[in-house]
Amino acid sequence: MADAIRVLSMDAVEKAKSGHPGMPMGMADVATVLYSKFLKFDASRPDWADRDRFILSAGHGSMLIYSLLHLTGYKDATKEQLENFRQWGFKTAGHPEYGHMAGIETTTGPLGQGLATSVGFAIAERHLAARFGKDLVDHRTWVIAGDGCLMEGVSQEAIALAGRLKLNKLCVLWDDNEITIDGKVSLSDATDQLGRFKASGWAVKAIDGHDHKQIQKALNWATKQDKPTLIACKTKIGKGAATLEGSHKT
């Protein structure tokens, strides 16, 4: 499934001659474990109220979510839709847009926006569970965020609130590839992200984002914490691209 995500992402971007294949290729392993072993959803009932919420904060990597929806059976995400990525009149926009395709929980694109929105999703779950009981409301919010998301100021306010409220059903999967569109993250940022999240009241863990056993173990760990969780997934952008893997050029 991870390799299928990579190939679909490469092909769609290449055909459109526009888009970002690097993040979908790098996070394909993490996404595969999440969707196949942890995410609670029903592709035939995308509006099921107690489904888990998946938010792609790094919305520029939209082919990741389109590939996932296609491979897991969402009827909106047809082969034709993927073949017409970023084309006028199709649902596979350059950034995921809520209301265009079932399975997309919120519009993302501006970096950090999805991460901030996910805190609202987790607050909503907490409120509804308190009001109606956990027999009716018991779902999680999972986020894939990139380095750019964590650089945005809105992310600090959001993670501080999530830590304060101990939103333990919120898990952020950080695509820790050390790359931005202009080059190395170190060109503009030297933040200790694990230390930052821990200081804000989060549980944190670092893993190899291409090792399925480590990914599965970390996601299982996240479900048992009493606070929000950050999993730093060390990845290579463009994983699988023979000449561009690990480079911002991907």
Short mmCIF file of C-alpha atoms in Angstrom, two decimals:
data_model
loop_
_atom_site.label_atom_id
_atom_site.label_comp_id
_atom_site.label_asym_id
_atom_site.label_seq_id
_atom_site.Cartn_x
_atom_site.Cartn_y
_atom_site.Cartn_z
CA MET A 1 0.00 0.00 0.00
CA ALA A 2 2.83 2.41 0.80
CA ASP A 3 4.41 1.85 -2.61
CA ALA A 4 1.01 2.23 -4.26
CA ILE A 5 0.66 5.63 -2.57
CA ARG A 6 4.11 6.62 -3.87
CA VAL A 7 3.36 5.59 -7.44
CA LEU A 8 -0.07 7.23 -7.51
CA SER A 9 1.41 10.44 -6.10
CA MET A 10 4.30 10.48 -8.58
CA ASP A 11 2.08 9.75 -11.56
CA ALA A 12 -0.58 12.32 -10.71
CA VAL A 13 1.89 15.15 -10.11
CA GLU A 14 3.90 14.23 -13.20
CA LYS A 15 0.81 14.19 -15.40
CA ALA A 16 -0.41 17.53 -14.01
CA LYS A 17 3.13 18.94 -14.17
CA SER A 18 2.20 20.64 -10.92
CA GLY A 19 2.13 19.64 -7.26
CA HIS A 20 4.25 18.19 -4.49
CA PRO A 21 5.07 14.44 -4.57
CA GLY A 22 7.80 14.53 -1.91
CA MET A 23 5.68 14.50 1.24
CA PRO A 24 3.24 11.78 0.10
CA MET A 25 6.20 9.59 -0.86
CA GLY A 26 7.97 10.24 2.43
CA MET A 27 4.94 9.69 4.68
CA ALA A 28 3.46 6.77 2.75
CA ASP A 29 4.65 4.23 5.33
CA VAL A 30 3.21 6.15 8.28
CA ALA A 31 -0.09 6.70 6.49
CA THR A 32 -0.32 3.03 5.53
CA VAL A 33 0.04 1.83 9.12
CA LEU A 34 -2.39 4.48 10.35
CA TYR A 35 -5.13 3.65 7.84
CA SER A 36 -4.71 -0.13 7.89
CA LYS A 37 -4.33 -0.69 11.63
CA PHE A 38 -5.56 2.29 13.66
CA LEU A 39 -7.88 4.73 11.92
CA LYS A 40 -11.54 4.06 12.70
CA PHE A 41 -13.57 4.71 9.54
CA ASP A 42 -16.09 3.23 7.13
CA ALA A 43 -15.52 4.16 3.50
CA SER A 44 -19.16 3.37 2.70
CA ARG A 45 -20.32 5.77 5.42
CA PRO A 46 -17.98 8.79 5.24
CA ASP A 47 -20.37 10.84 7.40
CA TRP A 48 -20.44 8.31 10.27
CA ALA A 49 -20.50 10.58 13.31
CA ASP A 50 -18.05 8.62 15.47
CA ARG A 51 -15.38 8.08 12.83
CA ASP A 52 -11.80 9.06 13.58
CA ARG A 53 -10.76 12.34 11.98
CA PHE A 54 -7.68 12.48 9.77
CA ILE A 55 -6.32 15.94 8.99
CA LEU A 56 -3.57 16.54 6.45
CA SER A 57 -2.15 19.78 7.81
CA ALA A 58 0.60 19.66 5.18
CA GLY A 59 -2.08 20.18 2.55
CA HIS A 60 0.36 20.70 -0.31
CA GLY A 61 0.90 16.92 -0.17
CA SER A 62 -2.75 16.38 -1.12
CA MET A 63 -2.00 13.34 -3.27
CA LEU A 64 -1.39 11.47 -0.01
CA ILE A 65 -5.00 11.77 1.08
CA TYR A 66 -6.41 11.27 -2.41
CA SER A 67 -4.36 8.08 -2.76
CA LEU A 68 -5.47 6.86 0.67
CA LEU A 69 -9.14 7.51 -0.08
CA HIS A 70 -8.83 5.73 -3.43
CA LEU A 71 -7.05 2.70 -1.98
CA THR A 72 -9.44 2.34 0.98
CA GLY A 73 -12.58 2.39 -1.14
CA TYR A 74 -14.09 5.88 -0.92
CA LYS A 75 -16.30 6.06 -4.02
CA ASP A 76 -15.55 9.76 -4.62
CA ALA A 77 -11.84 9.02 -5.07
CA THR A 78 -12.02 7.29 -8.43
CA LYS A 79 -9.12 6.51 -10.71
CA GLU A 80 -10.41 9.21 -13.05
CA GLN A 81 -10.28 11.76 -10.25
CA LEU A 82 -6.67 10.88 -9.45
CA GLU A 83 -5.72 10.97 -13.13
CA ASN A 84 -7.07 14.52 -13.29
CA PHE A 85 -5.25 15.88 -10.25
CA ARG A 86 -5.26 19.69 -10.17
CA GLN A 87 -7.50 19.91 -13.24
CA TRP A 88 -10.51 22.20 -13.52
CA GLY A 89 -13.82 20.48 -12.78
CA PHE A 90 -12.38 17.60 -10.74
CA LYS A 91 -12.44 17.02 -6.97
CA THR A 92 -8.70 16.42 -6.59
CA ALA A 93 -7.67 20.03 -6.03
CA GLY A 94 -4.09 21.05 -5.36
CA HIS A 95 -4.93 21.30 -1.66
CA PRO A 96 -7.65 19.23 0.06
CA GLU A 97 -10.96 21.12 0.18
CA TYR A 98 -13.79 20.24 2.53
CA GLY A 99 -17.04 19.50 0.74
CA HIS A 100 -15.44 18.52 -2.56
CA MET A 101 -14.63 14.90 -1.76
CA ALA A 102 -15.95 12.62 0.99
CA GLY A 103 -13.21 11.74 3.47
CA ILE A 104 -11.68 15.22 3.61
CA GLU A 105 -12.47 16.62 7.05
CA THR A 106 -11.26 20.19 6.61
CA THR A 107 -9.67 22.45 4.02
CA THR A 108 -5.90 22.73 4.45
CA GLY A 109 -3.09 24.42 2.61
CA PRO A 110 -1.94 27.43 4.65
CA LEU A 111 0.75 25.78 6.78
CA GLY A 112 -0.23 25.28 10.41
CA GLN A 113 -3.93 25.72 9.76
CA GLY A 114 -4.72 22.01 9.86
CA LEU A 115 -2.80 21.55 13.09
CA ALA A 116 -4.71 24.40 14.71
CA THR A 117 -8.04 23.11 13.39
CA SER A 118 -7.29 19.64 14.75
CA VAL A 119 -7.23 21.04 18.27
CA GLY A 120 -10.77 22.28 17.69
CA PHE A 121 -11.77 18.80 16.45
CA ALA A 122 -10.33 17.24 19.62
CA ILE A 123 -12.11 19.79 21.83
CA ALA A 124 -15.38 19.00 20.04
CA GLU A 125 -14.92 15.26 20.67
CA ARG A 126 -14.25 15.92 24.36
CA HIS A 127 -17.35 18.12 24.65
CA LEU A 128 -19.65 15.69 22.82
CA ALA A 129 -18.36 12.71 24.84
CA ALA A 130 -19.06 14.61 28.07
CA ARG A 131 -22.55 15.52 26.89
CA PHE A 132 -23.71 12.27 25.28
CA GLY A 133 -21.41 9.66 26.81
CA LYS A 134 -18.53 7.58 25.50
CA ASP A 135 -20.85 4.87 24.22
CA LEU A 136 -21.86 7.31 21.49
CA VAL A 137 -18.76 9.50 21.15
CA ASP A 138 -15.31 7.94 21.32
CA HIS A 139 -13.08 8.87 18.39
CA ARG A 140 -9.58 10.22 17.79
CA THR A 141 -8.06 13.01 15.72
CA TRP A 142 -4.91 12.18 13.77
CA VAL A 143 -2.80 14.82 12.03
CA ILE A 144 0.06 14.72 9.55
CA ALA A 145 2.06 17.93 9.80
CA GLY A 146 5.31 19.01 8.23
CA ASP A 147 8.21 21.22 9.25
CA GLY A 148 6.48 24.23 7.71
CA CYS A 149 3.36 23.65 9.82
CA LEU A 150 5.43 23.69 12.99
CA MET A 151 7.18 26.93 11.99
CA GLU A 152 3.92 28.86 11.79
CA GLY A 153 2.97 30.98 14.80
CA VAL A 154 -0.57 29.59 14.91
CA SER A 155 0.82 26.17 15.76
CA GLN A 156 2.31 27.40 19.05
CA GLU A 157 -0.99 28.79 20.29
CA ALA A 158 -2.78 25.58 19.27
CA ILE A 159 -0.32 23.16 20.88
CA ALA A 160 -0.28 25.21 24.07
CA LEU A 161 -4.07 24.98 24.36
CA ALA A 162 -4.09 21.26 23.54
CA GLY A 163 -1.50 20.59 26.22
CA ARG A 164 -3.38 22.66 28.78
CA LEU A 165 -6.63 20.77 28.09
CA LYS A 166 -4.85 17.37 28.00
CA LEU A 167 -6.50 16.41 24.72
CA ASN A 168 -5.28 12.83 24.83
CA LYS A 169 -7.22 11.78 21.72
CA LEU A 170 -5.13 14.09 19.54
CA CYS A 171 -2.01 12.73 17.86
CA VAL A 172 0.26 14.73 15.55
CA LEU A 173 2.49 12.75 13.19
CA TRP A 174 5.32 15.06 12.27
CA ASP A 175 6.98 14.47 8.90
CA ASP A 176 10.47 15.10 10.23
CA ASN A 177 12.39 15.18 6.94
CA GLU A 178 14.46 18.34 7.65
CA ILE A 179 13.49 19.76 4.23
CA THR A 180 11.50 22.77 3.06
CA ILE A 181 10.80 23.91 -0.49
CA ASP A 182 13.91 26.13 -0.38
CA GLY A 183 16.32 23.61 1.14
CA LYS A 184 17.28 22.41 4.60
CA VAL A 185 15.09 23.44 7.54
CA SER A 186 18.28 24.66 9.22
CA LEU A 187 18.34 27.60 6.79
CA SER A 188 15.64 29.26 8.89
CA ASP A 189 14.88 27.21 12.00
CA ALA A 190 16.78 25.46 14.78
CA THR A 191 13.87 24.69 17.14
CA ASP A 192 14.00 21.58 19.31
CA GLN A 193 10.48 20.49 18.38
CA LEU A 194 10.36 17.54 20.78
CA GLY A 195 11.39 19.83 23.62
CA ARG A 196 8.90 22.47 22.52
CA PHE A 197 5.94 20.09 22.50
CA LYS A 198 7.00 18.47 25.75
CA ALA A 199 7.20 21.91 27.39
CA SER A 200 3.64 22.54 26.20
CA GLY A 201 2.33 19.45 27.97
CA TRP A 202 2.51 16.85 25.21
CA ALA A 203 3.86 13.30 25.28
CA VAL A 204 6.55 12.95 22.60
CA LYS A 205 8.32 10.12 20.80
CA ALA A 206 10.78 9.89 17.90
CA ILE A 207 10.77 6.99 15.44
CA ASP A 208 12.00 5.83 12.03
CA GLY A 209 9.11 6.86 9.77
CA HIS A 210 9.87 4.08 7.29
CA ASP A 211 9.93 1.21 9.80
CA HIS A 212 6.40 -0.23 9.97
CA LYS A 213 7.02 -2.00 13.28
CA GLN A 214 8.23 1.20 14.93
CA ILE A 215 5.30 3.13 13.47
CA GLN A 216 2.77 0.60 14.74
CA LYS A 217 4.34 0.52 18.18
CA ALA A 218 4.34 4.33 18.39
CA LEU A 219 0.72 4.68 17.30
CA ASN A 220 -0.30 2.09 19.86
CA TRP A 221 1.66 4.05 22.50
CA ALA A 222 -0.18 7.24 21.51
CA THR A 223 -3.58 5.67 22.19
CA LYS A 224 -2.58 4.98 25.80
CA GLN A 225 -1.39 8.47 26.82
CA ASP A 226 -3.28 10.90 29.08
CA LYS A 227 -2.16 13.94 27.05
CA PRO A 228 -1.85 14.87 23.38
CA THR A 229 0.97 13.15 21.53
CA LEU A 230 3.60 14.15 19.00
CA ILE A 231 5.36 11.40 17.06
CA ALA A 232 8.41 12.65 15.18
CA CYS A 233 8.63 10.43 12.12
CA LYS A 234 12.13 10.65 10.65
CA THR A 235 11.60 10.32 6.91
CA LYS A 236 13.23 10.97 3.57
CA ILE A 237 11.30 13.33 1.33
CA GLY A 238 10.58 11.68 -2.00
CA LYS A 239 11.25 8.21 -0.57
CA GLY A 240 11.78 5.82 -3.47
CA ALA A 241 12.86 8.40 -6.05
CA ALA A 242 16.24 7.16 -7.23
CA THR A 243 17.85 10.56 -7.88
CA LEU A 244 15.77 12.99 -5.80
CA GLU A 245 15.14 11.14 -2.51
CA GLY A 246 16.09 13.37 0.42
CA SER A 247 16.40 16.53 -1.69
CA HIS A 248 14.25 19.65 -1.65
CA LYS A 249 14.23 19.40 -5.45
CA THR A 250 11.71 16.56 -5.20
#
